[in-house]
PDB file of C-alpha atoms in Angstrom:
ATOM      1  CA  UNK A   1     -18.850  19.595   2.465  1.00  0.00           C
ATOM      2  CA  UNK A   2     -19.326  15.946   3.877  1.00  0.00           C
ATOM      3  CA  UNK A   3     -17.405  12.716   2.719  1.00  0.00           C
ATOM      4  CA  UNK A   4     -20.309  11.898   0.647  1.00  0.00           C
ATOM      5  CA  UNK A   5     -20.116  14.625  -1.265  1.00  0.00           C
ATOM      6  CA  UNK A   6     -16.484  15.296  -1.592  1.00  0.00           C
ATOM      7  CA  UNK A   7     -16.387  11.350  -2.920  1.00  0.00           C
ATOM      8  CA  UNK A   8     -19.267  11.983  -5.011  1.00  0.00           C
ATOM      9  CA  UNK A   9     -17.659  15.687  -6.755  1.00  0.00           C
ATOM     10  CA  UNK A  10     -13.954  13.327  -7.290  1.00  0.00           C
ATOM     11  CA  UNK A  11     -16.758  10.564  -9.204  1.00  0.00           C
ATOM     12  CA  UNK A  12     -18.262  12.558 -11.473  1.00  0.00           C
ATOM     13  CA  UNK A  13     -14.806  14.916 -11.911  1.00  0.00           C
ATOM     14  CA  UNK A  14     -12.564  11.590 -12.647  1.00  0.00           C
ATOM     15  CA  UNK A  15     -15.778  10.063 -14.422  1.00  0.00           C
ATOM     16  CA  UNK A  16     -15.520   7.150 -12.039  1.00  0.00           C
ATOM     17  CA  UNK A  17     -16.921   5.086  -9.879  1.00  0.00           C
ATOM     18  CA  UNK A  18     -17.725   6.299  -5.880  1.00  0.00           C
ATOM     19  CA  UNK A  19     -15.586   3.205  -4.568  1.00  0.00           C
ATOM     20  CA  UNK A  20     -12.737   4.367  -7.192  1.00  0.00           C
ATOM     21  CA  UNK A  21     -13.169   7.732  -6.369  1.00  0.00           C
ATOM     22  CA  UNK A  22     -12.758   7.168  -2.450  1.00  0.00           C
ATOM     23  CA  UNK A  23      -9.768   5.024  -3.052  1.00  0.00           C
ATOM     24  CA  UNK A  24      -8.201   7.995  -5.354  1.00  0.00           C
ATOM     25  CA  UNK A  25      -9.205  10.833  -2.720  1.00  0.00           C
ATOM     26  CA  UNK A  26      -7.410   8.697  -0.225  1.00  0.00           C
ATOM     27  CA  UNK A  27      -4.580   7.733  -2.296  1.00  0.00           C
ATOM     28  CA  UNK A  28      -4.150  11.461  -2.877  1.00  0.00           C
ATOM     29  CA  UNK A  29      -4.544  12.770   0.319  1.00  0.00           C
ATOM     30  CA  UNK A  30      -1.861  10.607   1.403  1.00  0.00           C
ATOM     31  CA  UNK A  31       0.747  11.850  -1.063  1.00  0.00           C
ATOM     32  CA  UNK A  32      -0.582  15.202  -0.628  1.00  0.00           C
ATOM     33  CA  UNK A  33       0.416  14.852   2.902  1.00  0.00           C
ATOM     34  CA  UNK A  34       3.641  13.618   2.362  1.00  0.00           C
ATOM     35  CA  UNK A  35       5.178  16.070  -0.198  1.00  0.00           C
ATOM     36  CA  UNK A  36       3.956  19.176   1.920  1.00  0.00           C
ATOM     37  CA  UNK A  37       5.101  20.154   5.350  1.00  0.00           C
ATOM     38  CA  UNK A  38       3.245  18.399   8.635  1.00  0.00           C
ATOM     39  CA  UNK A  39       1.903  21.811   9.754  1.00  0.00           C
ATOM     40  CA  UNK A  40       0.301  22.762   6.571  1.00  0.00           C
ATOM     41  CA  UNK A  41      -1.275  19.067   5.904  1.00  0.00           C
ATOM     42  CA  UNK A  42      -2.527  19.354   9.856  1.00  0.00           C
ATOM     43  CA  UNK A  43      -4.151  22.763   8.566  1.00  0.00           C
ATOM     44  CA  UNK A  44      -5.487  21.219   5.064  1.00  0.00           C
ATOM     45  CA  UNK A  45      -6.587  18.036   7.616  1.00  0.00           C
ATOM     46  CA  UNK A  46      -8.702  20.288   9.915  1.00  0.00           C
ATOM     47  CA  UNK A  47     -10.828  21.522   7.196  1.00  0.00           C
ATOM     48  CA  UNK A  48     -11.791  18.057   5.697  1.00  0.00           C
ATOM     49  CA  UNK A  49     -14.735  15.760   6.273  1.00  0.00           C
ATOM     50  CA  UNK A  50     -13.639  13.877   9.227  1.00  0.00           C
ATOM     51  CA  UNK A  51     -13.422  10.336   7.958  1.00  0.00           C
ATOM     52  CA  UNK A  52     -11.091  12.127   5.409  1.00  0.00           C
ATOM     53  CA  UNK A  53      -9.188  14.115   7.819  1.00  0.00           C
ATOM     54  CA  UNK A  54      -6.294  10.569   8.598  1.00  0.00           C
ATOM     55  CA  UNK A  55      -5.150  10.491   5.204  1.00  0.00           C
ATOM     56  CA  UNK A  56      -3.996  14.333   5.220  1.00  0.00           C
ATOM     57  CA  UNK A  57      -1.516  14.305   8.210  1.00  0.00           C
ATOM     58  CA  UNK A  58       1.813  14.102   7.069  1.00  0.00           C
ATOM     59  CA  UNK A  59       3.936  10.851   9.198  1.00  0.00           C
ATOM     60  CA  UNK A  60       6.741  13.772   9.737  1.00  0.00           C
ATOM     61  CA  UNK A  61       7.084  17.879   9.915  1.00  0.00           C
ATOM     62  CA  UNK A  62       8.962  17.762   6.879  1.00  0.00           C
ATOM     63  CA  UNK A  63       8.092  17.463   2.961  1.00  0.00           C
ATOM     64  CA  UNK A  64       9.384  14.595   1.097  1.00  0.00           C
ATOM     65  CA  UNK A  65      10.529  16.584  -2.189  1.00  0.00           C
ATOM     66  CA  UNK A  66       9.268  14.928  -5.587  1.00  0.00           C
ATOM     67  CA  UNK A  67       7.879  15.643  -8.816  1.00  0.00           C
ATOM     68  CA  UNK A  68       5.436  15.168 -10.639  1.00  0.00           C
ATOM     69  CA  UNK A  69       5.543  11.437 -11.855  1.00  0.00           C
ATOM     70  CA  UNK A  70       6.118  10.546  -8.146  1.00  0.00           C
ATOM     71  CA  UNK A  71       2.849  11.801  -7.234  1.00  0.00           C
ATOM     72  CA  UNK A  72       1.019  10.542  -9.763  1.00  0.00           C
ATOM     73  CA  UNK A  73       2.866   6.815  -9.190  1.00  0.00           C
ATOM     74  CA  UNK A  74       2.339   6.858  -5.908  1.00  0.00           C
ATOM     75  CA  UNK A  75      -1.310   7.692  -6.198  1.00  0.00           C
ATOM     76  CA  UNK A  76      -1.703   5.425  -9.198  1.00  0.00           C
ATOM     77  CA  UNK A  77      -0.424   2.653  -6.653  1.00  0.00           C
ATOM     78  CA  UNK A  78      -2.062   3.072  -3.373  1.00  0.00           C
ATOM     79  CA  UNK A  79      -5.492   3.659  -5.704  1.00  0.00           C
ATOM     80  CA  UNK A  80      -5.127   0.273  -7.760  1.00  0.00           C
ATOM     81  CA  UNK A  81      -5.631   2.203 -10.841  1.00  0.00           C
ATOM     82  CA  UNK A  82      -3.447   3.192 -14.189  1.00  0.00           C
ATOM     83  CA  UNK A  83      -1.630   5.958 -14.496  1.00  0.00           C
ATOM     84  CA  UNK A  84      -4.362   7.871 -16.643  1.00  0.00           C
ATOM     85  CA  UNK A  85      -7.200   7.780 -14.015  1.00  0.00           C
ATOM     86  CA  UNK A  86      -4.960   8.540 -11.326  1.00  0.00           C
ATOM     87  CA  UNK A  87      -3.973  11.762 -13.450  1.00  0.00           C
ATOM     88  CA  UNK A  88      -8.179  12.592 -13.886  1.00  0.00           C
ATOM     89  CA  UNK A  89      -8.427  11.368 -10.145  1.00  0.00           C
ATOM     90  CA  UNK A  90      -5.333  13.956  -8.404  1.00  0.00           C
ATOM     91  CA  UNK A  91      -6.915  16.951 -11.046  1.00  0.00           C
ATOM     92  CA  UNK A  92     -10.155  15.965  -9.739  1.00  0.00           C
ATOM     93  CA  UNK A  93      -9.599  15.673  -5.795  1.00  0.00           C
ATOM     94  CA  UNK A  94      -7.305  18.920  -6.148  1.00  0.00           C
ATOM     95  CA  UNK A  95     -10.449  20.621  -7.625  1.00  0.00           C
ATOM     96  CA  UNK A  96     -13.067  19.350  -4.845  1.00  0.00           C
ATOM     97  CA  UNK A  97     -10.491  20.754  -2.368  1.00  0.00           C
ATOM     98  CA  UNK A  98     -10.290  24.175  -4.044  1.00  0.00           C
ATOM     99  CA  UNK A  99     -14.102  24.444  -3.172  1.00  0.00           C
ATOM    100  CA  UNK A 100     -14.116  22.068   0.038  1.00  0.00           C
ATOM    101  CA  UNK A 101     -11.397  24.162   1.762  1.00  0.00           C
ATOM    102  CA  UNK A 102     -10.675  28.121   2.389  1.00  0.00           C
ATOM    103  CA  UNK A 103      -9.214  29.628  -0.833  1.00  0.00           C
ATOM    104  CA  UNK A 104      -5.540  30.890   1.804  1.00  0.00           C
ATOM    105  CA  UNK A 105      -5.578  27.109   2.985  1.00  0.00           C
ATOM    106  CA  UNK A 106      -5.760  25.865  -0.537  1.00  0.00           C
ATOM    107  CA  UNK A 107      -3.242  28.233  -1.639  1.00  0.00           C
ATOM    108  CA  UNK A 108      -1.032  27.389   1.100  1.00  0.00           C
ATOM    109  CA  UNK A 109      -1.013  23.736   0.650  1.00  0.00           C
ATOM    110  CA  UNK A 110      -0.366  23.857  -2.669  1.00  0.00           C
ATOM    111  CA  UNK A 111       2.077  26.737  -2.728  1.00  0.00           C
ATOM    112  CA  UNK A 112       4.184  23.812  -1.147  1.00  0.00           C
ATOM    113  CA  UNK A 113       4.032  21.872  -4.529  1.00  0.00           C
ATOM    114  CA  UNK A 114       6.329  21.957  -7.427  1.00  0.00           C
ATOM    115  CA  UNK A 115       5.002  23.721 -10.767  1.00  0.00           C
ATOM    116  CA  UNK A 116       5.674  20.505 -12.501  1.00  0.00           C
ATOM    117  CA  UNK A 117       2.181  19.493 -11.101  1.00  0.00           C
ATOM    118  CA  UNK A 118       0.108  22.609 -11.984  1.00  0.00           C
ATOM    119  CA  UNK A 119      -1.296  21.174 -14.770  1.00  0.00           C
ATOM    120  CA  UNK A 120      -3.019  18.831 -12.536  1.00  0.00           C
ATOM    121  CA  UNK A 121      -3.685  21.294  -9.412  1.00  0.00           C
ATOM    122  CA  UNK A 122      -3.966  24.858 -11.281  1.00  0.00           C
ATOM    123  CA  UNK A 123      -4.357  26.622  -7.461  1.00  0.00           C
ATOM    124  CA  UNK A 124      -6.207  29.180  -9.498  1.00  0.00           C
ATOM    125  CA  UNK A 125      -8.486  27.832 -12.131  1.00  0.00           C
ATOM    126  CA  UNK A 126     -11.842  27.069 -11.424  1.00  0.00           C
ATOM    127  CA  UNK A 127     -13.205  23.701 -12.234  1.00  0.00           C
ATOM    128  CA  UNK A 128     -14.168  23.145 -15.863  1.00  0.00           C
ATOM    129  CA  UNK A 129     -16.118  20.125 -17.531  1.00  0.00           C
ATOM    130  CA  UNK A 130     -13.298  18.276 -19.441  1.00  0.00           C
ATOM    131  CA  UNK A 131     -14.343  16.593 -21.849  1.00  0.00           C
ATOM    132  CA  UNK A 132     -12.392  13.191 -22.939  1.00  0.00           C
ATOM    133  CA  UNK A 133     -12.112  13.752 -26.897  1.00  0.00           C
TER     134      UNK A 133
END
């Protein structure tokens, strides 16, 4: 899968924009990167679309450790976007990974995560239309 369409699957997913949509894949790469251990965001970086691949290595070998609301802050922050769309965006980047990435390397990464955020990342769900009513 390229940028393109990895920014293009987080659009439609988040029911956003493609500018929104790169800014949230970013955002949550980032914070991906920093609440999981440097080796396994180097292994989840490798497997990205290269202009992608910068915002999954972690700044350090080991995991920051935070929930939840964190991660969804943080994203919600470094995205320029509310709290709601940076929910839809995380669910929707975490899905476009699931198919962008091998299943073990998904699974690893986000065996790393706490189950506070499985709503948002469900490591074993396939993606599903949601609807917004």
């Amino acid at each position: 899968m390229n940028s393109e369409d990895f920014i293009g699957s987080v659009a439609k997913r988040a029911r956003t924009s493609a500018e929104q949509a790169a800014d949230i894949t970013r955002a949550t790469l980032t914070t991906l990167a920093e609440r999981i251990d440097g080796g396994e965001a180097r292994d989840l970086a490798d497997q990205l679309p290269e202009d992608l691949r910068g915002y999954a290595f972690a700044a350090t070998e080991t995991a920051e450790k935070f929930g939840r609301d964190v991660f969804v802050e943080r994203v919600s922050g470094r995205a320029g976007v509310d709290v709601p769309l940076a929910e839809a965006g995380v669910r929707a980047v975490f899905d476009t990974l699931r198919e962008a990435v091998t299943p073990g390397q998904y699974s690893d990464a986000v065996a790393q995560l706490p189950s506070k955020l499985w709503d948002l990342i469900n490591p074993s769900a396939p993606y599903v239309e949601r609807s917004s009513g």
